[in-house]
Amino acid sequence: MGEATATDDTQARFKWAIRQTAPGTALRRALDMIIAGHLGALICVGDTDNVIAAGDDGFKLDISFTANRLFELSKMDGAIVVDKDFTKIYRANYHLSPDPSLPTSETGMRHRTAARMSLLTHALVISVSERRQVVNLYIDGRGHQLRTVQELMGSVNQLLVSMQNTRSQVDRGLLRLTTLELNNIVTVRDVTDVFYLFEVLMTEAAEFDHLILELGSEGETVAMQRDEFVGDLDEEYTLMIRDYALDSSEENAAQIRRKFHETRNGDMRSAKAVARMLGYENFGEDTVLTPLGLRTLNNVSVVRDGVADKIVDEYGSLKGLLDDIEENPERVGDLGVRNPTILADSLRRMGSNRP
């Protein structure tokens, strides 16, 4: 397995683990009871055969999993072994002996054992610190500390303020860009500034998604707040990339979005770097670009779904449409525009406020 694939697998497993330990789950109820009872615990979830092979002693069980049973069994010192589907508890007070040569930076005995067991097996290993009263998840030797709902909501509130500010900047940037497009004076610098703001917002949205995941059943209202800031912009971001990329296909736009997301902050501010990712070599920040017009046309009410692509295919660019629509409105009508006059008037109004 390649390094990138292994990393992706670990991230996917952490996402699953966080979902299983989020508020509202039976496992989280058990963990909250363990914390409230000032207890410690070591819980191995999944890959039960290999987990059991790495230990001995303890109590052999075959009982149904419940939050209360997990809490009661945590009153004993050893590990608890649970199946991946949280249907059965197989061991309690189990003494685990992972290879001590397995690398870990953890200091406490319970955390060291948890980290090593996650390296030795494919299990999710959960360590609850009796002294610090915190919960750590371990997968592939990597740890993640669970946060309380109060801690998560503090992060949510800070991020909401930041997203509100970024969304306002994106809206202003798009409004200005539309005016520039309809006056055919867009430069590489203009699109770079908007792409940068889009990427800031999407990065904040990704942070928000992680908070929603950790909040579990407590995150429904938060998810609605996130959608208020981002929901209608995801498609607009892709359409803008298609407007300016040398290859305007949806597949290429998706690839460019991935490149943007992986690009360092400084390079996303560089007009030349953004131009290269769009497919243009040796374009300076003052180089004028001609947009296809997909984003702008999709924001006009008389342009139905799918018609913007037909218009772009017919005219080649937004400029081509603007040059022709006043003299030949029937042409765009044949492409499915309900009222060509309204389209022409809408574009004229959108471009009337020169920046």
mmCIF file of C-alpha atoms in Angstrom:
data_model
loop_
_atom_site.group_PDB
_atom_site.id
_atom_site.type_symbol
_atom_site.label_atom_id
_atom_site.label_comp_id
_atom_site.label_asym_id
_atom_site.label_seq_id
_atom_site.Cartn_x
_atom_site.Cartn_y
_atom_site.Cartn_z
ATOM 1 C CA MET A 1 0.000 0.000 0.000
ATOM 2 C CA GLY A 2 1.398 3.415 -0.980
ATOM 3 C CA GLU A 3 2.021 6.100 1.611
ATOM 4 C CA ALA A 4 -0.797 8.322 0.297
ATOM 5 C CA THR A 5 -3.261 5.419 0.257
ATOM 6 C CA ALA A 6 -2.268 4.388 3.783
ATOM 7 C CA THR A 7 -2.770 7.967 4.987
ATOM 8 C CA ASP A 8 -6.190 8.139 3.344
ATOM 9 C CA ASP A 9 -7.151 4.841 5.001
ATOM 10 C CA THR A 10 -6.075 6.127 8.422
ATOM 11 C CA GLN A 11 -8.049 9.344 7.925
ATOM 12 C CA ALA A 12 -11.138 7.399 6.870
ATOM 13 C CA ARG A 13 -10.844 5.169 9.934
ATOM 14 C CA PHE A 14 -10.441 8.189 12.216
ATOM 15 C CA LYS A 15 -13.571 9.694 10.678
ATOM 16 C CA TRP A 16 -15.423 6.459 11.444
ATOM 17 C CA ALA A 17 -14.012 6.400 14.992
ATOM 18 C CA ILE A 18 -15.056 9.986 15.686
ATOM 19 C CA ARG A 19 -18.537 9.238 14.397
ATOM 20 C CA GLN A 20 -18.792 6.214 16.738
ATOM 21 C CA THR A 21 -17.698 8.265 19.769
ATOM 22 C CA ALA A 22 -19.762 11.400 19.047
ATOM 23 C CA PRO A 23 -22.556 12.606 21.351
ATOM 24 C CA GLY A 24 -25.716 10.583 20.900
ATOM 25 C CA THR A 25 -23.985 7.201 20.466
ATOM 26 C CA ALA A 26 -24.048 4.392 23.022
ATOM 27 C CA LEU A 27 -20.247 4.389 23.156
ATOM 28 C CA ARG A 28 -20.142 8.114 23.950
ATOM 29 C CA ARG A 29 -22.690 7.626 26.732
ATOM 30 C CA ALA A 30 -20.427 4.968 28.227
ATOM 31 C CA LEU A 31 -17.353 7.187 27.921
ATOM 32 C CA ASP A 32 -19.198 10.091 29.562
ATOM 33 C CA MET A 33 -20.208 7.808 32.442
ATOM 34 C CA ILE A 34 -16.605 6.629 32.831
ATOM 35 C CA ILE A 35 -15.384 10.239 32.981
ATOM 36 C CA ALA A 36 -18.152 11.227 35.421
ATOM 37 C CA GLY A 37 -17.232 8.252 37.607
ATOM 38 C CA HIS A 38 -13.562 9.363 37.708
ATOM 39 C CA LEU A 39 -12.486 6.049 36.204
ATOM 40 C CA GLY A 40 -9.913 5.039 33.618
ATOM 41 C CA ALA A 41 -10.447 2.616 30.750
ATOM 42 C CA LEU A 42 -8.774 0.855 27.834
ATOM 43 C CA ILE A 43 -11.210 -0.262 25.135
ATOM 44 C CA CYS A 44 -10.301 -2.145 21.949
ATOM 45 C CA VAL A 45 -12.891 -2.015 19.169
ATOM 46 C CA GLY A 46 -12.696 -4.364 16.181
ATOM 47 C CA ASP A 47 -10.044 -6.794 14.869
ATOM 48 C CA THR A 48 -10.933 -8.889 17.926
ATOM 49 C CA ASP A 49 -8.952 -12.014 16.998
ATOM 50 C CA ASN A 50 -5.676 -10.105 16.773
ATOM 51 C CA VAL A 51 -6.463 -8.059 19.879
ATOM 52 C CA ILE A 52 -7.181 -11.193 21.921
ATOM 53 C CA ALA A 53 -4.008 -12.824 20.577
ATOM 54 C CA ALA A 54 -1.998 -9.907 22.028
ATOM 55 C CA GLY A 55 -3.114 -10.532 25.634
ATOM 56 C CA ASP A 56 -4.181 -13.045 28.267
ATOM 57 C CA ASP A 57 -5.959 -13.519 31.597
ATOM 58 C CA GLY A 58 -9.050 -11.455 32.324
ATOM 59 C CA PHE A 59 -12.626 -12.573 31.890
ATOM 60 C CA LYS A 60 -13.888 -14.294 28.775
ATOM 61 C CA LEU A 61 -17.321 -12.943 27.878
ATOM 62 C CA ASP A 62 -19.859 -13.189 25.090
ATOM 63 C CA ILE A 63 -22.477 -10.649 26.071
ATOM 64 C CA SER A 64 -24.459 -7.983 24.259
ATOM 65 C CA PHE A 65 -22.902 -4.523 24.156
ATOM 66 C CA THR A 66 -24.635 -1.760 26.128
ATOM 67 C CA ALA A 67 -23.350 1.536 27.469
ATOM 68 C CA ASN A 68 -24.104 0.524 31.046
ATOM 69 C CA ARG A 69 -22.230 -2.784 30.741
ATOM 70 C CA LEU A 70 -19.190 -1.055 29.268
ATOM 71 C CA PHE A 71 -19.235 1.430 32.141
ATOM 72 C CA GLU A 72 -19.532 -1.284 34.804
ATOM 73 C CA LEU A 73 -16.713 -3.353 33.251
ATOM 74 C CA SER A 74 -14.446 -0.303 33.186
ATOM 75 C CA LYS A 75 -14.337 -0.424 36.986
ATOM 76 C CA MET A 76 -11.793 -3.240 36.574
ATOM 77 C CA ASP A 77 -8.210 -2.410 35.611
ATOM 78 C CA GLY A 78 -7.675 -4.357 32.385
ATOM 79 C CA ALA A 79 -8.797 -3.778 28.811
ATOM 80 C CA ILE A 80 -12.273 -4.360 27.407
ATOM 81 C CA VAL A 81 -12.573 -6.000 23.969
ATOM 82 C CA VAL A 82 -15.582 -5.081 21.817
ATOM 83 C CA ASP A 83 -16.514 -6.078 18.266
ATOM 84 C CA LYS A 84 -16.478 -3.441 15.504
ATOM 85 C CA ASP A 85 -20.274 -3.334 15.200
ATOM 86 C CA PHE A 86 -20.760 -2.714 18.937
ATOM 87 C CA THR A 87 -22.946 -5.755 19.347
ATOM 88 C CA LYS A 88 -20.735 -7.926 21.615
ATOM 89 C CA ILE A 89 -18.271 -7.568 24.491
ATOM 90 C CA TYR A 90 -15.737 -10.441 24.370
ATOM 91 C CA ARG A 91 -13.228 -9.682 27.137
ATOM 92 C CA ALA A 92 -13.011 -7.633 30.328
ATOM 93 C CA ASN A 93 -10.121 -6.974 32.701
ATOM 94 C CA TYR A 94 -7.924 -8.270 29.872
ATOM 95 C CA HIS A 95 -4.156 -7.913 30.167
ATOM 96 C CA LEU A 96 -2.672 -6.659 26.881
ATOM 97 C CA SER A 97 1.020 -7.142 26.078
ATOM 98 C CA PRO A 98 1.867 -5.381 22.792
ATOM 99 C CA ASP A 99 5.475 -5.451 21.595
ATOM 100 C CA PRO A 100 7.308 -2.824 23.721
ATOM 101 C CA SER A 101 9.586 -2.027 20.775
ATOM 102 C CA LEU A 102 6.686 -0.524 18.810
ATOM 103 C CA PRO A 103 7.317 3.250 18.626
ATOM 104 C CA THR A 104 5.160 5.694 20.575
ATOM 105 C CA SER A 105 5.600 9.183 21.990
ATOM 106 C CA GLU A 106 2.961 8.635 24.692
ATOM 107 C CA THR A 107 4.064 8.790 28.334
ATOM 108 C CA GLY A 108 1.313 7.227 30.460
ATOM 109 C CA MET A 109 1.174 3.438 30.619
ATOM 110 C CA ARG A 110 -2.439 3.211 29.436
ATOM 111 C CA HIS A 111 -1.826 5.581 26.506
ATOM 112 C CA ARG A 112 1.390 3.774 25.517
ATOM 113 C CA THR A 113 -0.437 0.455 25.491
ATOM 114 C CA ALA A 114 -3.272 1.954 23.446
ATOM 115 C CA ALA A 115 -0.913 3.463 20.862
ATOM 116 C CA ARG A 116 1.029 0.212 20.496
ATOM 117 C CA MET A 117 -2.096 -1.900 20.222
ATOM 118 C CA SER A 118 -3.319 0.366 17.413
ATOM 119 C CA LEU A 119 -0.022 -0.239 15.605
ATOM 120 C CA LEU A 120 -0.079 -3.976 16.229
ATOM 121 C CA THR A 121 -3.722 -4.469 15.175
ATOM 122 C CA HIS A 122 -6.362 -2.871 12.988
ATOM 123 C CA ALA A 123 -8.450 -1.991 16.038
ATOM 124 C CA LEU A 124 -9.680 1.362 17.270
ATOM 125 C CA VAL A 125 -8.164 1.645 20.742
ATOM 126 C CA ILE A 126 -9.717 4.066 23.217
ATOM 127 C CA SER A 127 -7.863 5.244 26.300
ATOM 128 C CA VAL A 128 -9.603 7.123 29.110
ATOM 129 C CA SER A 129 -7.222 8.837 31.504
ATOM 130 C CA GLU A 130 -8.325 8.472 35.118
ATOM 131 C CA ARG A 131 -6.104 11.343 36.287
ATOM 132 C CA ARG A 132 -6.644 13.844 33.444
ATOM 133 C CA GLN A 133 -10.217 12.751 32.654
ATOM 134 C CA VAL A 134 -9.713 12.888 28.882
ATOM 135 C CA VAL A 135 -10.483 10.396 26.115
ATOM 136 C CA ASN A 136 -7.971 9.581 23.371
ATOM 137 C CA LEU A 137 -8.641 7.568 20.216
ATOM 138 C CA TYR A 138 -5.758 5.637 18.627
ATOM 139 C CA ILE A 139 -5.533 4.325 15.073
ATOM 140 C CA ASP A 140 -2.294 3.246 13.397
ATOM 141 C CA GLY A 141 -0.337 4.674 16.313
ATOM 142 C CA ARG A 142 -1.834 8.139 15.925
ATOM 143 C CA GLY A 143 -3.898 9.713 18.675
ATOM 144 C CA HIS A 144 -6.886 12.055 18.685
ATOM 145 C CA GLN A 145 -8.245 13.609 21.883
ATOM 146 C CA LEU A 146 -12.009 13.941 22.102
ATOM 147 C CA ARG A 147 -13.320 17.365 23.052
ATOM 148 C CA THR A 148 -16.355 18.126 25.179
ATOM 149 C CA VAL A 149 -19.469 19.654 23.635
ATOM 150 C CA GLN A 150 -18.647 22.920 25.394
ATOM 151 C CA GLU A 151 -15.143 22.983 23.898
ATOM 152 C CA LEU A 152 -16.490 22.174 20.443
ATOM 153 C CA MET A 153 -19.151 24.883 20.623
ATOM 154 C CA GLY A 154 -16.487 27.414 21.582
ATOM 155 C CA SER A 155 -14.632 26.524 18.374
ATOM 156 C CA VAL A 156 -17.898 26.665 16.414
ATOM 157 C CA ASN A 157 -18.654 30.199 17.590
ATOM 158 C CA GLN A 158 -15.180 31.440 16.666
ATOM 159 C CA LEU A 159 -15.407 29.823 13.243
ATOM 160 C CA LEU A 160 -18.856 31.278 12.607
ATOM 161 C CA VAL A 161 -17.487 34.809 13.025
ATOM 162 C CA SER A 162 -14.645 34.061 10.626
ATOM 163 C CA MET A 163 -16.941 32.430 8.039
ATOM 164 C CA GLN A 164 -19.380 35.321 8.152
ATOM 165 C CA ASN A 165 -16.553 37.737 7.377
ATOM 166 C CA THR A 166 -15.169 35.536 4.587
ATOM 167 C CA ARG A 167 -18.600 35.035 3.015
ATOM 168 C CA SER A 168 -19.106 38.813 2.909
ATOM 169 C CA GLN A 169 -15.761 39.200 1.135
ATOM 170 C CA VAL A 170 -16.642 36.448 -1.353
ATOM 171 C CA ASP A 171 -19.996 38.088 -2.149
ATOM 172 C CA ARG A 172 -18.355 41.466 -2.719
ATOM 173 C CA GLY A 173 -15.635 39.858 -4.835
ATOM 174 C CA LEU A 174 -18.159 38.010 -7.009
ATOM 175 C CA LEU A 175 -20.290 41.123 -7.480
ATOM 176 C CA ARG A 176 -17.235 43.056 -8.651
ATOM 177 C CA LEU A 177 -16.108 40.167 -10.858
ATOM 178 C CA THR A 178 -19.507 39.999 -12.587
ATOM 179 C CA THR A 179 -19.276 43.700 -13.444
ATOM 180 C CA LEU A 180 -15.749 43.230 -14.802
ATOM 181 C CA GLU A 181 -16.832 40.215 -16.854
ATOM 182 C CA LEU A 182 -19.708 42.061 -18.487
ATOM 183 C CA ASN A 183 -17.357 44.896 -19.379
ATOM 184 C CA ASN A 184 -14.733 42.435 -20.667
ATOM 185 C CA ILE A 185 -11.925 43.772 -18.439
ATOM 186 C CA VAL A 186 -11.145 40.787 -16.167
ATOM 187 C CA THR A 187 -7.467 40.182 -15.366
ATOM 188 C CA VAL A 188 -5.651 37.201 -13.872
ATOM 189 C CA ARG A 189 -5.264 39.226 -10.658
ATOM 190 C CA ASP A 190 -9.030 39.722 -10.434
ATOM 191 C CA VAL A 191 -9.819 36.003 -10.642
ATOM 192 C CA THR A 192 -6.902 35.101 -8.342
ATOM 193 C CA ASP A 193 -8.292 37.305 -5.570
ATOM 194 C CA VAL A 194 -11.720 35.650 -5.798
ATOM 195 C CA PHE A 195 -10.311 32.118 -6.027
ATOM 196 C CA TYR A 196 -8.269 32.821 -2.901
ATOM 197 C CA LEU A 197 -11.393 33.925 -0.997
ATOM 198 C CA PHE A 198 -13.291 30.866 -2.219
ATOM 199 C CA GLU A 199 -10.521 28.633 -0.951
ATOM 200 C CA VAL A 200 -10.436 30.358 2.451
ATOM 201 C CA LEU A 201 -14.188 29.789 2.784
ATOM 202 C CA MET A 202 -13.974 26.141 1.702
ATOM 203 C CA THR A 203 -11.127 25.511 4.142
ATOM 204 C CA GLU A 204 -13.238 27.011 6.930
ATOM 205 C CA ALA A 205 -16.159 24.845 5.783
ATOM 206 C CA ALA A 206 -13.965 21.729 6.008
ATOM 207 C CA GLU A 207 -13.054 22.695 9.594
ATOM 208 C CA PHE A 208 -16.748 23.172 10.278
ATOM 209 C CA ASP A 209 -17.537 19.715 8.855
ATOM 210 C CA HIS A 210 -15.074 18.162 11.288
ATOM 211 C CA LEU A 211 -16.684 20.003 14.204
ATOM 212 C CA ILE A 212 -20.122 18.813 13.072
ATOM 213 C CA LEU A 213 -18.800 15.249 12.911
ATOM 214 C CA GLU A 214 -17.442 15.496 16.466
ATOM 215 C CA LEU A 215 -20.670 17.040 17.750
ATOM 216 C CA GLY A 216 -22.771 14.108 16.562
ATOM 217 C CA SER A 217 -26.401 14.542 17.598
ATOM 218 C CA GLU A 218 -25.535 17.978 19.016
ATOM 219 C CA GLY A 219 -24.452 19.255 15.604
ATOM 220 C CA GLU A 220 -27.737 19.493 13.671
ATOM 221 C CA THR A 221 -28.238 23.224 14.249
ATOM 222 C CA VAL A 222 -24.564 23.867 13.578
ATOM 223 C CA ALA A 223 -24.863 22.078 10.220
ATOM 224 C CA MET A 224 -27.695 24.428 9.249
ATOM 225 C CA GLN A 225 -25.532 27.439 10.116
ATOM 226 C CA ARG A 226 -22.713 26.046 8.001
ATOM 227 C CA ASP A 227 -25.049 25.622 5.016
ATOM 228 C CA GLU A 228 -26.168 29.249 5.300
ATOM 229 C CA PHE A 229 -22.620 30.381 4.566
ATOM 230 C CA VAL A 230 -21.521 27.773 2.030
ATOM 231 C CA GLY A 231 -24.484 25.877 0.580
ATOM 232 C CA ASP A 232 -25.110 27.975 -2.539
ATOM 233 C CA LEU A 233 -21.460 28.735 -3.293
ATOM 234 C CA ASP A 234 -20.084 25.251 -3.898
ATOM 235 C CA GLU A 235 -21.474 25.045 -7.440
ATOM 236 C CA GLU A 236 -20.575 28.669 -8.132
ATOM 237 C CA TYR A 237 -16.935 27.949 -7.255
ATOM 238 C CA THR A 238 -16.799 25.094 -9.780
ATOM 239 C CA LEU A 239 -18.531 27.181 -12.465
ATOM 240 C CA MET A 240 -16.028 29.987 -11.995
ATOM 241 C CA ILE A 241 -13.141 27.557 -12.457
ATOM 242 C CA ARG A 242 -14.764 26.265 -15.648
ATOM 243 C CA ASP A 243 -15.192 29.872 -16.828
ATOM 244 C CA TYR A 244 -11.464 30.557 -16.694
ATOM 245 C CA ALA A 245 -9.672 27.196 -17.070
ATOM 246 C CA LEU A 246 -8.059 26.381 -20.401
ATOM 247 C CA ASP A 247 -9.896 23.039 -20.220
ATOM 248 C CA SER A 248 -13.444 23.882 -19.093
ATOM 249 C CA SER A 249 -14.634 20.316 -18.511
ATOM 250 C CA GLU A 250 -16.228 19.383 -15.197
ATOM 251 C CA GLU A 251 -13.560 16.720 -14.654
ATOM 252 C CA ASN A 252 -10.741 19.238 -15.065
ATOM 253 C CA ALA A 253 -12.520 21.732 -12.813
ATOM 254 C CA ALA A 254 -12.675 19.092 -10.071
ATOM 255 C CA GLN A 255 -8.938 18.457 -10.478
ATOM 256 C CA ILE A 256 -8.165 22.185 -10.278
ATOM 257 C CA ARG A 257 -10.241 22.502 -7.113
ATOM 258 C CA ARG A 258 -8.173 19.743 -5.553
ATOM 259 C CA LYS A 259 -4.980 21.543 -6.613
ATOM 260 C CA PHE A 260 -6.233 24.811 -5.139
ATOM 261 C CA HIS A 261 -7.084 23.070 -1.865
ATOM 262 C CA GLU A 262 -3.627 21.507 -1.644
ATOM 263 C CA THR A 263 -1.822 24.747 -2.528
ATOM 264 C CA ARG A 264 -0.076 26.806 0.124
ATOM 265 C CA ASN A 265 -1.651 30.098 1.131
ATOM 266 C CA GLY A 266 1.132 32.170 -0.460
ATOM 267 C CA ASP A 267 0.807 30.436 -3.835
ATOM 268 C CA MET A 268 -2.979 30.899 -3.864
ATOM 269 C CA ARG A 269 -2.299 34.637 -3.676
ATOM 270 C CA SER A 270 0.113 34.431 -6.630
ATOM 271 C CA ALA A 271 -1.569 35.325 -9.934
ATOM 272 C CA LYS A 272 1.079 33.467 -11.937
ATOM 273 C CA ALA A 273 0.687 30.303 -9.838
ATOM 274 C CA VAL A 274 -3.102 30.362 -10.172
ATOM 275 C CA ALA A 275 -2.815 30.953 -13.937
ATOM 276 C CA ARG A 276 -0.562 27.905 -14.238
ATOM 277 C CA MET A 277 -3.054 25.752 -12.372
ATOM 278 C CA LEU A 278 -5.759 27.012 -14.748
ATOM 279 C CA GLY A 279 -3.589 25.819 -17.629
ATOM 280 C CA TYR A 280 -1.836 29.009 -18.751
ATOM 281 C CA GLU A 281 1.934 29.451 -18.855
ATOM 282 C CA ASN A 282 3.644 32.841 -18.630
ATOM 283 C CA PHE A 283 0.460 34.766 -17.860
ATOM 284 C CA GLY A 284 1.067 37.881 -15.734
ATOM 285 C CA GLU A 285 -1.379 39.320 -13.243
ATOM 286 C CA ASP A 286 -2.473 42.020 -15.723
ATOM 287 C CA THR A 287 -3.228 39.547 -18.522
ATOM 288 C CA VAL A 288 -6.864 39.931 -19.617
ATOM 289 C CA LEU A 289 -9.036 36.788 -19.507
ATOM 290 C CA THR A 290 -12.280 36.138 -21.384
ATOM 291 C CA PRO A 291 -14.733 34.095 -19.273
ATOM 292 C CA LEU A 292 -17.098 31.533 -20.733
ATOM 293 C CA GLY A 293 -19.904 33.056 -18.666
ATOM 294 C CA LEU A 294 -21.270 29.897 -17.030
ATOM 295 C CA ARG A 295 -21.324 31.383 -13.537
ATOM 296 C CA THR A 296 -22.959 34.656 -14.567
ATOM 297 C CA LEU A 297 -25.546 33.000 -16.826
ATOM 298 C CA ASN A 298 -26.532 30.523 -14.103
ATOM 299 C CA ASN A 299 -27.397 33.494 -11.886
ATOM 300 C CA VAL A 300 -29.984 34.823 -14.369
ATOM 301 C CA SER A 301 -33.495 33.522 -13.637
ATOM 302 C CA VAL A 302 -34.559 33.039 -17.286
ATOM 303 C CA VAL A 303 -31.613 30.701 -17.938
ATOM 304 C CA ARG A 304 -32.880 27.247 -16.984
ATOM 305 C CA ASP A 305 -30.672 24.405 -15.778
ATOM 306 C CA GLY A 306 -28.398 23.172 -18.540
ATOM 307 C CA VAL A 307 -29.091 26.108 -20.862
ATOM 308 C CA ALA A 308 -25.961 28.037 -19.816
ATOM 309 C CA ASP A 309 -23.763 25.272 -21.242
ATOM 310 C CA LYS A 310 -25.707 25.398 -24.522
ATOM 311 C CA ILE A 311 -25.248 29.169 -24.719
ATOM 312 C CA VAL A 312 -21.514 28.872 -24.092
ATOM 313 C CA ASP A 313 -21.206 26.122 -26.702
ATOM 314 C CA GLU A 314 -23.007 28.345 -29.211
ATOM 315 C CA TYR A 315 -21.271 31.666 -28.551
ATOM 316 C CA GLY A 316 -17.890 30.533 -27.201
ATOM 317 C CA SER A 317 -17.757 33.120 -24.416
ATOM 318 C CA LEU A 318 -19.765 35.686 -22.484
ATOM 319 C CA LYS A 319 -18.330 38.382 -24.744
ATOM 320 C CA GLY A 320 -19.590 36.561 -27.811
ATOM 321 C CA LEU A 321 -23.076 36.444 -26.325
ATOM 322 C CA LEU A 322 -23.033 40.144 -25.379
ATOM 323 C CA ASP A 323 -21.877 41.147 -28.849
ATOM 324 C CA ASP A 324 -24.753 39.284 -30.503
ATOM 325 C CA ILE A 325 -27.774 39.218 -28.198
ATOM 326 C CA GLU A 326 -28.946 42.789 -28.839
ATOM 327 C CA GLU A 327 -28.965 42.317 -32.607
ATOM 328 C CA ASN A 328 -30.088 38.689 -32.742
ATOM 329 C CA PRO A 329 -32.174 37.737 -29.675
ATOM 330 C CA GLU A 330 -33.914 34.873 -31.491
ATOM 331 C CA ARG A 331 -30.659 32.945 -31.643
ATOM 332 C CA VAL A 332 -30.434 32.621 -27.854
ATOM 333 C CA GLY A 333 -34.165 31.927 -27.698
ATOM 334 C CA ASP A 334 -33.669 28.868 -29.866
ATOM 335 C CA LEU A 335 -31.246 27.548 -27.211
ATOM 336 C CA GLY A 336 -33.955 27.456 -24.542
ATOM 337 C CA VAL A 337 -33.916 30.932 -22.973
ATOM 338 C CA ARG A 338 -37.504 31.769 -22.013
ATOM 339 C CA ASN A 339 -37.250 35.478 -22.738
ATOM 340 C CA PRO A 340 -34.126 36.745 -24.547
ATOM 341 C CA THR A 341 -35.056 40.377 -23.874
ATOM 342 C CA ILE A 342 -35.068 39.779 -20.114
ATOM 343 C CA LEU A 343 -31.693 38.043 -20.388
ATOM 344 C CA ALA A 344 -30.227 40.991 -22.294
ATOM 345 C CA ASP A 345 -31.676 43.480 -19.808
ATOM 346 C CA SER A 346 -30.409 41.461 -16.833
ATOM 347 C CA LEU A 347 -26.869 41.295 -18.230
ATOM 348 C CA ARG A 348 -26.946 45.009 -19.022
ATOM 349 C CA ARG A 349 -27.976 45.874 -15.449
ATOM 350 C CA MET A 350 -25.388 43.503 -13.943
ATOM 351 C CA GLY A 351 -22.650 45.198 -15.944
ATOM 352 C CA SER A 352 -23.813 48.788 -15.529
ATOM 353 C CA ASN A 353 -21.891 49.566 -12.336
ATOM 354 C CA ARG A 354 -18.340 49.761 -13.557
ATOM 355 C CA PRO A 355 -15.805 49.037 -10.759
#
